[in-house]
Short mmCIF file of N, CA and C in Angstrom, two decimals:
data_model
loop_
_atom_site.label_atom_id
_atom_site.label_comp_id
_atom_site.label_asym_id
_atom_site.label_seq_id
_atom_site.Cartn_x
_atom_site.Cartn_y
_atom_site.Cartn_z
N MET A 19 71.71 79.35 52.51
CA MET A 19 70.73 80.08 53.34
C MET A 19 69.54 79.24 53.61
N ASP A 20 69.12 78.37 52.68
CA ASP A 20 67.88 77.63 52.80
C ASP A 20 67.84 76.71 54.10
N LYS A 21 68.89 75.91 54.18
CA LYS A 21 68.91 74.93 55.29
C LYS A 21 69.15 75.64 56.61
N LYS A 22 70.00 76.69 56.55
CA LYS A 22 70.25 77.41 57.75
C LYS A 22 69.01 78.18 58.22
N PHE A 23 68.29 78.74 57.27
CA PHE A 23 67.04 79.49 57.55
C PHE A 23 66.01 78.56 58.14
N LEU A 24 65.87 77.34 57.65
CA LEU A 24 64.86 76.41 58.14
C LEU A 24 65.18 75.78 59.45
N ARG A 25 66.43 75.79 59.84
CA ARG A 25 66.85 75.22 61.11
C ARG A 25 66.22 75.87 62.33
N LYS A 26 65.83 77.15 62.20
CA LYS A 26 65.28 77.81 63.39
C LYS A 26 63.81 77.36 63.63
N PHE A 27 63.30 76.51 62.70
CA PHE A 27 61.95 75.90 62.90
C PHE A 27 62.02 74.38 63.23
N ASP A 28 63.19 73.99 63.67
CA ASP A 28 63.38 72.59 64.09
C ASP A 28 62.93 72.40 65.58
N VAL A 29 62.33 71.28 65.78
CA VAL A 29 61.98 70.86 67.17
C VAL A 29 62.62 69.53 67.44
N LYS A 30 63.45 69.48 68.45
CA LYS A 30 64.20 68.24 68.82
C LYS A 30 63.25 67.41 69.72
N ILE A 31 62.61 66.38 69.06
CA ILE A 31 61.61 65.66 69.77
C ILE A 31 62.20 64.51 70.56
N GLN A 32 63.35 64.05 70.19
CA GLN A 32 63.93 62.88 70.90
C GLN A 32 64.33 63.27 72.36
N SER A 33 64.72 64.46 72.58
CA SER A 33 65.12 64.88 73.89
C SER A 33 63.96 65.34 74.80
N LEU A 34 62.71 65.31 74.26
CA LEU A 34 61.59 65.78 75.04
C LEU A 34 61.10 64.60 75.93
N SER A 35 60.71 65.01 77.14
CA SER A 35 60.12 64.01 78.04
C SER A 35 58.65 63.82 77.71
N ASN A 36 57.98 62.76 78.23
CA ASN A 36 56.60 62.48 78.01
C ASN A 36 55.79 63.49 78.82
N ASN A 37 55.50 64.65 78.28
CA ASN A 37 54.83 65.70 78.94
C ASN A 37 54.43 66.71 77.93
N LYS A 38 53.98 67.88 78.41
CA LYS A 38 53.49 68.99 77.57
C LYS A 38 54.68 69.96 77.45
N HIS A 39 54.98 70.39 76.18
CA HIS A 39 56.04 71.35 75.92
C HIS A 39 55.51 72.45 75.03
N SER A 40 56.04 73.69 75.27
CA SER A 40 55.64 74.88 74.48
C SER A 40 56.89 75.46 73.77
N PHE A 41 56.63 75.89 72.51
CA PHE A 41 57.63 76.50 71.74
C PHE A 41 57.08 77.71 71.06
N LEU A 42 57.86 78.78 70.84
CA LEU A 42 57.43 79.98 70.19
C LEU A 42 58.34 80.24 68.97
N PHE A 43 57.75 80.30 67.78
CA PHE A 43 58.44 80.59 66.57
C PHE A 43 57.95 81.86 65.90
N GLU A 44 58.85 82.71 65.54
CA GLU A 44 58.44 83.93 64.79
C GLU A 44 58.77 83.66 63.31
N PHE A 45 57.86 84.15 62.41
CA PHE A 45 57.99 83.96 61.05
C PHE A 45 57.80 85.28 60.26
N ASN A 46 58.29 85.39 59.09
CA ASN A 46 58.00 86.56 58.22
C ASN A 46 57.83 86.13 56.77
N HIS A 47 57.85 87.03 55.92
CA HIS A 47 57.55 86.82 54.50
C HIS A 47 58.58 85.88 53.88
N SER A 48 59.76 85.89 54.32
CA SER A 48 60.79 85.03 53.74
C SER A 48 60.46 83.53 53.94
N LEU A 49 59.71 83.18 55.00
CA LEU A 49 59.25 81.79 55.12
C LEU A 49 58.34 81.39 53.98
N LEU A 50 57.37 82.28 53.61
CA LEU A 50 56.41 82.00 52.56
C LEU A 50 57.13 81.95 51.23
N GLU A 51 58.09 82.83 51.00
CA GLU A 51 58.84 82.82 49.75
C GLU A 51 59.72 81.63 49.61
N HIS A 52 60.15 81.01 50.67
CA HIS A 52 60.95 79.84 50.61
C HIS A 52 60.18 78.71 49.98
N PHE A 53 58.95 78.60 50.27
CA PHE A 53 58.10 77.44 49.76
C PHE A 53 57.42 77.77 48.44
N SER A 54 57.19 79.03 48.11
CA SER A 54 56.56 79.38 46.89
C SER A 54 57.01 80.78 46.47
N GLU A 55 57.38 80.90 45.19
CA GLU A 55 57.80 82.17 44.65
C GLU A 55 56.65 83.04 44.14
N GLU A 56 55.54 82.44 43.97
CA GLU A 56 54.35 83.15 43.41
C GLU A 56 53.38 83.53 44.48
N ILE A 57 53.86 84.24 45.50
CA ILE A 57 53.01 84.68 46.59
C ILE A 57 52.45 86.05 46.32
N GLU A 58 51.13 86.18 46.46
CA GLU A 58 50.46 87.43 46.25
C GLU A 58 50.28 88.27 47.54
N MET A 59 51.21 88.03 48.49
CA MET A 59 51.12 88.72 49.72
C MET A 59 52.41 89.48 49.94
N LYS A 60 52.34 90.55 50.77
CA LYS A 60 53.55 91.35 51.09
C LYS A 60 53.51 91.53 52.69
N ASN A 61 54.73 91.82 53.13
CA ASN A 61 54.87 92.21 54.56
C ASN A 61 54.17 91.28 55.57
N THR A 62 54.39 89.94 55.34
CA THR A 62 53.80 88.97 56.24
C THR A 62 54.72 88.74 57.42
N PHE A 63 54.13 88.74 58.62
CA PHE A 63 54.86 88.48 59.83
C PHE A 63 53.92 87.94 60.87
N GLY A 64 54.48 87.24 61.85
CA GLY A 64 53.62 86.70 62.90
C GLY A 64 54.40 85.76 63.78
N GLU A 65 53.71 85.09 64.68
CA GLU A 65 54.35 84.08 65.48
C GLU A 65 53.42 82.88 65.62
N CYS A 66 54.12 81.80 65.86
CA CYS A 66 53.45 80.46 66.03
C CYS A 66 53.79 80.00 67.40
N ASN A 67 52.77 79.70 68.20
CA ASN A 67 52.89 79.11 69.45
C ASN A 67 52.62 77.63 69.34
N LEU A 68 53.60 76.80 69.47
CA LEU A 68 53.49 75.35 69.26
C LEU A 68 53.45 74.69 70.59
N GLU A 69 52.39 73.95 70.85
CA GLU A 69 52.26 73.11 72.08
C GLU A 69 52.31 71.66 71.70
N ILE A 70 53.26 70.92 72.24
CA ILE A 70 53.35 69.47 71.93
C ILE A 70 53.13 68.74 73.22
N PHE A 71 52.26 67.75 73.11
CA PHE A 71 52.07 66.79 74.21
C PHE A 71 52.66 65.43 73.70
N LYS A 72 53.75 65.05 74.37
CA LYS A 72 54.45 63.80 73.92
C LYS A 72 54.09 62.63 74.77
N THR A 73 53.78 61.51 74.09
CA THR A 73 53.60 60.23 74.73
C THR A 73 54.53 59.26 74.15
N ASP A 74 54.52 57.99 74.57
CA ASP A 74 55.40 56.97 74.00
C ASP A 74 55.05 56.68 72.49
N MET A 75 53.75 56.83 72.24
CA MET A 75 53.29 56.40 70.85
C MET A 75 53.12 57.53 69.86
N MET A 76 53.03 58.80 70.36
CA MET A 76 52.70 59.90 69.46
C MET A 76 53.02 61.24 70.02
N LEU A 77 52.95 62.28 69.13
CA LEU A 77 53.10 63.67 69.51
C LEU A 77 51.78 64.33 69.10
N ASN A 78 51.19 65.03 70.03
CA ASN A 78 49.98 65.78 69.68
C ASN A 78 50.34 67.22 69.66
N ALA A 79 50.39 67.83 68.46
CA ALA A 79 50.90 69.19 68.26
C ALA A 79 49.73 70.15 67.96
N THR A 80 49.74 71.29 68.68
CA THR A 80 48.75 72.31 68.46
C THR A 80 49.44 73.57 67.99
N PHE A 81 49.11 74.07 66.82
CA PHE A 81 49.71 75.26 66.20
C PHE A 81 48.77 76.42 66.41
N SER A 82 49.12 77.47 67.17
CA SER A 82 48.35 78.67 67.37
C SER A 82 49.13 79.79 66.59
N ILE A 83 48.64 80.23 65.52
CA ILE A 83 49.30 81.17 64.63
C ILE A 83 48.58 82.47 64.71
N LYS A 84 49.33 83.57 64.95
CA LYS A 84 48.73 84.97 64.92
C LYS A 84 49.68 85.82 64.12
N GLY A 85 49.15 86.59 63.23
CA GLY A 85 50.02 87.49 62.49
C GLY A 85 49.21 88.32 61.52
N SER A 86 49.88 88.92 60.55
CA SER A 86 49.11 89.72 59.58
C SER A 86 49.94 89.73 58.24
N THR A 87 49.25 90.10 57.26
CA THR A 87 49.88 90.18 55.91
C THR A 87 49.19 91.31 55.12
N GLU A 88 49.80 91.76 54.10
CA GLU A 88 49.32 92.81 53.21
C GLU A 88 48.80 92.16 51.97
N LEU A 89 47.51 92.39 51.63
CA LEU A 89 46.86 91.83 50.45
C LEU A 89 46.39 92.95 49.57
N ILE A 90 46.06 92.55 48.33
CA ILE A 90 45.58 93.54 47.37
C ILE A 90 44.14 93.22 47.07
N CYS A 91 43.27 94.18 47.17
CA CYS A 91 41.83 94.00 47.01
C CYS A 91 41.59 93.64 45.49
N ASP A 92 40.74 92.64 45.32
CA ASP A 92 40.32 92.19 43.95
C ASP A 92 39.56 93.17 43.18
N ARG A 93 38.78 94.00 43.84
CA ARG A 93 37.95 94.94 43.13
C ARG A 93 38.58 96.32 42.97
N THR A 94 39.21 96.86 44.02
CA THR A 94 39.74 98.21 43.99
C THR A 94 41.26 98.34 43.75
N LEU A 95 41.93 97.20 43.91
CA LEU A 95 43.38 97.10 43.82
C LEU A 95 44.10 97.98 44.86
N LYS A 96 43.40 98.20 45.98
CA LYS A 96 44.04 98.91 47.15
C LYS A 96 44.70 97.82 48.03
N ASN A 97 45.81 98.20 48.68
CA ASN A 97 46.41 97.36 49.63
C ASN A 97 45.68 97.43 50.98
N PHE A 98 45.59 96.32 51.68
CA PHE A 98 44.99 96.33 53.03
C PHE A 98 45.65 95.27 53.86
N ILE A 99 45.58 95.42 55.17
CA ILE A 99 46.17 94.52 56.15
C ILE A 99 45.13 93.44 56.51
N TYR A 100 45.50 92.18 56.39
CA TYR A 100 44.63 91.11 56.73
C TYR A 100 45.24 90.35 57.92
N SER A 101 44.40 90.14 58.96
CA SER A 101 44.81 89.52 60.16
C SER A 101 44.72 88.00 60.02
N ILE A 102 45.76 87.32 60.46
CA ILE A 102 45.75 85.87 60.46
C ILE A 102 45.67 85.37 61.89
N ASN A 103 44.67 84.54 62.19
CA ASN A 103 44.46 84.00 63.46
C ASN A 103 43.90 82.60 63.32
N THR A 104 44.74 81.62 63.58
CA THR A 104 44.23 80.23 63.33
C THR A 104 44.85 79.29 64.34
N GLU A 105 44.17 78.22 64.61
CA GLU A 105 44.60 77.17 65.48
C GLU A 105 44.39 75.83 64.76
N ASN A 106 45.41 75.06 64.62
CA ASN A 106 45.37 73.78 63.97
C ASN A 106 46.08 72.68 64.75
N LYS A 107 45.63 71.46 64.55
CA LYS A 107 46.26 70.34 65.25
C LYS A 107 46.74 69.30 64.28
N ILE A 108 47.91 68.70 64.64
CA ILE A 108 48.49 67.66 63.89
C ILE A 108 48.88 66.55 64.90
N LEU A 109 48.52 65.33 64.54
CA LEU A 109 48.94 64.18 65.34
C LEU A 109 50.07 63.44 64.62
N PHE A 110 51.22 63.45 65.28
CA PHE A 110 52.41 62.70 64.71
C PHE A 110 52.50 61.38 65.46
N LYS A 111 52.27 60.30 64.72
CA LYS A 111 52.40 58.96 65.32
C LYS A 111 53.71 58.35 64.94
N PHE A 112 54.32 57.69 65.91
CA PHE A 112 55.58 56.98 65.68
C PHE A 112 55.35 55.69 64.93
N GLY A 113 56.09 55.48 63.79
CA GLY A 113 55.94 54.25 63.03
C GLY A 113 57.23 53.82 62.42
N ASP A 114 57.18 52.89 61.42
CA ASP A 114 58.36 52.35 60.83
C ASP A 114 58.96 53.24 59.75
N PHE A 115 58.06 54.06 59.07
CA PHE A 115 58.48 54.90 57.98
C PHE A 115 57.63 56.18 57.94
N ASP A 116 58.08 57.19 57.26
CA ASP A 116 57.38 58.46 57.13
C ASP A 116 56.20 58.30 56.22
N GLU A 117 55.02 58.72 56.60
CA GLU A 117 53.83 58.67 55.76
C GLU A 117 52.81 59.68 56.24
N GLU A 118 52.20 60.37 55.30
CA GLU A 118 51.11 61.29 55.65
C GLU A 118 49.78 60.61 55.42
N ILE A 119 49.11 60.30 56.49
CA ILE A 119 47.82 59.53 56.43
C ILE A 119 46.70 60.51 56.02
N SER A 120 46.67 61.60 56.70
CA SER A 120 45.65 62.63 56.37
C SER A 120 46.25 63.98 56.71
N GLU A 121 45.44 65.03 56.61
CA GLU A 121 45.96 66.38 56.96
C GLU A 121 46.22 66.54 58.40
N GLU A 122 45.55 65.78 59.25
CA GLU A 122 45.77 65.91 60.75
C GLU A 122 46.61 64.81 61.30
N MET A 123 46.94 63.76 60.51
CA MET A 123 47.69 62.67 61.00
C MET A 123 48.88 62.31 60.14
N ILE A 124 50.05 62.29 60.77
CA ILE A 124 51.31 61.99 60.00
C ILE A 124 52.10 60.96 60.78
N VAL A 125 52.52 59.94 60.09
CA VAL A 125 53.39 58.91 60.75
C VAL A 125 54.81 59.27 60.49
N ILE A 126 55.63 59.29 61.54
CA ILE A 126 57.03 59.60 61.48
C ILE A 126 57.84 58.37 62.03
N GLU A 127 59.08 58.27 61.60
CA GLU A 127 59.98 57.17 62.06
C GLU A 127 60.21 57.27 63.53
N ARG A 128 60.30 56.15 64.17
CA ARG A 128 60.53 56.13 65.62
C ARG A 128 61.90 56.77 65.99
N ASN A 129 62.90 56.61 65.15
CA ASN A 129 64.28 57.07 65.50
C ASN A 129 64.44 58.52 65.04
N LYS A 130 63.42 59.19 64.49
CA LYS A 130 63.54 60.60 64.03
C LYS A 130 63.80 61.45 65.26
N SER A 131 64.80 62.33 65.18
CA SER A 131 65.11 63.14 66.31
C SER A 131 64.65 64.60 66.19
N ILE A 132 64.39 65.03 64.94
CA ILE A 132 64.10 66.41 64.72
C ILE A 132 62.87 66.48 63.75
N ILE A 133 61.88 67.34 64.09
CA ILE A 133 60.80 67.69 63.14
C ILE A 133 60.90 69.14 62.78
N ASN A 134 60.86 69.47 61.50
CA ASN A 134 60.85 70.85 61.07
C ASN A 134 59.45 71.21 60.79
N ILE A 135 59.01 72.28 61.46
CA ILE A 135 57.53 72.66 61.32
C ILE A 135 57.38 73.83 60.40
N ALA A 136 58.35 74.24 59.70
CA ALA A 136 58.19 75.38 58.76
C ALA A 136 57.17 75.11 57.70
N LYS A 137 57.12 73.92 57.15
CA LYS A 137 56.19 73.59 56.12
C LYS A 137 54.68 73.70 56.64
N TYR A 138 54.47 73.27 57.93
CA TYR A 138 53.18 73.32 58.45
C TYR A 138 52.71 74.74 58.75
N ILE A 139 53.62 75.57 59.17
CA ILE A 139 53.27 76.99 59.42
C ILE A 139 52.95 77.62 58.08
N TYR A 140 53.73 77.32 57.03
CA TYR A 140 53.39 77.83 55.68
C TYR A 140 52.01 77.38 55.22
N GLU A 141 51.72 76.16 55.36
CA GLU A 141 50.44 75.63 54.90
C GLU A 141 49.24 76.28 55.65
N PHE A 142 49.39 76.41 56.93
CA PHE A 142 48.30 76.97 57.79
C PHE A 142 48.02 78.46 57.43
N VAL A 143 49.17 79.16 57.18
CA VAL A 143 49.00 80.62 56.85
C VAL A 143 48.38 80.72 55.44
N ILE A 144 48.84 79.98 54.46
CA ILE A 144 48.25 79.99 53.11
C ILE A 144 46.81 79.64 53.13
N LEU A 145 46.45 78.61 53.89
CA LEU A 145 45.00 78.21 53.91
C LEU A 145 44.09 79.19 54.58
N LYS A 146 44.69 80.12 55.43
CA LYS A 146 43.83 81.10 56.04
C LYS A 146 43.59 82.32 55.16
N ILE A 147 44.36 82.45 54.07
CA ILE A 147 44.15 83.62 53.18
C ILE A 147 42.87 83.36 52.35
N PRO A 148 41.96 84.33 52.31
CA PRO A 148 40.71 84.13 51.57
C PRO A 148 41.00 84.11 50.07
N VAL A 149 40.14 83.38 49.33
CA VAL A 149 40.24 83.35 47.89
C VAL A 149 39.80 84.66 47.31
N LYS A 150 38.66 85.19 47.85
CA LYS A 150 38.11 86.46 47.42
C LYS A 150 38.65 87.55 48.37
N ARG A 151 39.50 88.36 47.88
CA ARG A 151 40.20 89.35 48.70
C ARG A 151 39.53 90.70 48.57
N LEU A 152 38.74 91.12 49.57
CA LEU A 152 38.03 92.37 49.53
C LEU A 152 38.56 93.27 50.61
N HIS A 153 38.73 94.57 50.23
CA HIS A 153 39.14 95.58 51.19
C HIS A 153 38.09 95.64 52.30
N PRO A 154 38.43 95.91 53.53
CA PRO A 154 37.44 96.02 54.58
C PRO A 154 36.37 96.99 54.30
N SER A 155 36.57 98.07 53.54
CA SER A 155 35.52 99.03 53.33
C SER A 155 34.44 98.45 52.35
N LEU A 156 34.71 97.27 51.70
CA LEU A 156 33.76 96.65 50.82
C LEU A 156 33.08 95.41 51.41
N LYS A 157 33.28 95.17 52.69
CA LYS A 157 32.74 93.95 53.26
C LYS A 157 31.27 93.78 53.11
N ASN A 158 30.49 94.90 53.17
CA ASN A 158 29.04 94.76 53.04
C ASN A 158 28.60 94.60 51.62
N GLU A 159 29.45 94.75 50.64
CA GLU A 159 29.04 94.66 49.28
C GLU A 159 29.45 93.31 48.67
N ASP A 160 29.96 92.37 49.46
CA ASP A 160 30.50 91.15 48.87
C ASP A 160 29.36 90.14 48.58
N ASN A 161 28.15 90.37 48.96
CA ASN A 161 27.10 89.39 48.75
C ASN A 161 26.30 89.80 47.49
N ILE A 162 26.11 88.91 46.66
CA ILE A 162 25.41 89.14 45.38
C ILE A 162 23.92 89.52 45.61
N ASP A 163 23.37 89.10 46.79
CA ASP A 163 22.03 89.31 47.13
C ASP A 163 21.73 90.84 47.38
N ASN A 164 22.80 91.58 47.71
CA ASN A 164 22.64 93.00 47.85
C ASN A 164 22.35 93.76 46.55
N PHE A 165 22.69 93.11 45.45
CA PHE A 165 22.47 93.78 44.15
C PHE A 165 21.25 93.14 43.51
N VAL A 166 20.12 93.83 43.60
CA VAL A 166 18.83 93.37 43.04
C VAL A 166 18.55 94.22 41.79
N PHE A 167 18.38 93.56 40.75
CA PHE A 167 18.03 94.27 39.51
C PHE A 167 16.57 93.97 39.12
N ARG A 168 15.77 94.96 38.92
CA ARG A 168 14.38 94.76 38.59
C ARG A 168 14.08 95.48 37.31
N THR A 169 13.26 94.90 36.55
CA THR A 169 12.86 95.56 35.27
C THR A 169 11.35 95.62 35.29
N ASN A 170 10.85 96.76 34.90
CA ASN A 170 9.45 96.98 34.84
C ASN A 170 8.92 96.68 33.42
N VAL A 171 8.64 95.43 33.21
CA VAL A 171 8.16 94.99 31.93
C VAL A 171 6.73 94.78 32.01
N ILE A 172 5.92 95.44 31.15
CA ILE A 172 4.50 95.27 31.19
C ILE A 172 4.23 94.08 30.18
N LYS A 173 3.54 93.09 30.69
CA LYS A 173 3.29 91.90 29.96
C LYS A 173 2.11 92.18 29.02
N LYS A 174 2.36 92.24 27.74
CA LYS A 174 1.21 92.45 26.77
C LYS A 174 0.91 91.10 26.11
N THR A 175 -0.40 90.82 26.15
CA THR A 175 -0.86 89.59 25.53
C THR A 175 -1.61 89.93 24.29
N ASP A 176 -1.64 89.04 23.38
CA ASP A 176 -2.39 89.14 22.14
C ASP A 176 -3.88 89.06 22.46
N PRO A 177 -4.66 90.05 22.09
CA PRO A 177 -6.11 90.03 22.38
C PRO A 177 -6.80 88.77 21.81
N ARG A 178 -6.18 88.20 20.83
CA ARG A 178 -6.89 87.03 20.20
C ARG A 178 -6.75 85.77 21.09
N LEU A 179 -5.74 85.83 22.09
CA LEU A 179 -5.58 84.66 22.98
C LEU A 179 -6.43 84.81 24.24
N ASP A 180 -7.12 85.88 24.43
CA ASP A 180 -7.96 85.98 25.64
C ASP A 180 -9.01 84.96 25.76
N PRO A 181 -9.69 84.58 24.74
CA PRO A 181 -10.69 83.49 24.84
C PRO A 181 -10.10 82.18 25.26
N LEU A 182 -8.81 81.92 24.82
CA LEU A 182 -8.21 80.67 25.19
C LEU A 182 -7.81 80.71 26.69
N ASN A 183 -7.37 81.84 27.20
CA ASN A 183 -6.97 81.94 28.58
C ASN A 183 -8.17 81.74 29.53
N LYS A 184 -9.40 82.02 29.09
CA LYS A 184 -10.60 81.88 29.87
C LYS A 184 -10.97 80.41 30.06
N LEU A 185 -10.44 79.59 29.15
CA LEU A 185 -10.81 78.13 29.18
C LEU A 185 -10.08 77.47 30.35
N LYS A 186 -9.05 78.07 30.88
CA LYS A 186 -8.26 77.37 31.96
C LYS A 186 -9.06 77.18 33.12
#
């Protein structure tokens, strides 16, 4: 199932002309589970609109991902729906061997005919999930500055030190 499942995220780049091309991929929770079994999300689904601009030297890919997932609030343990809306770019340069230069630039072999984008969709979705997961009803309470604690302490000084304080 693994290879068959991932084939629907293949892009045949060798047959593309030097121009702009658009692809639409739908994904669900099984894509996330394929890459990691310790996912703290449920009912994830969405779509990725991939636009590729191909030239002789490179592929400029723009991933527009829209979807939603169900998260658990860290404070109240209530489930809530979190919207995913992100746009990311990756530059695939043609070279002699596969190498990841940075997060936005990847070198691929010149004779490579297919790129599987499932890993990139997974990474972009995971990076969009917040570390601090708060239910929307608690959004105004997530700043520590809203909680101000004051104590009314009366500062008592030793009367014997009063003459010393006058010397200042």
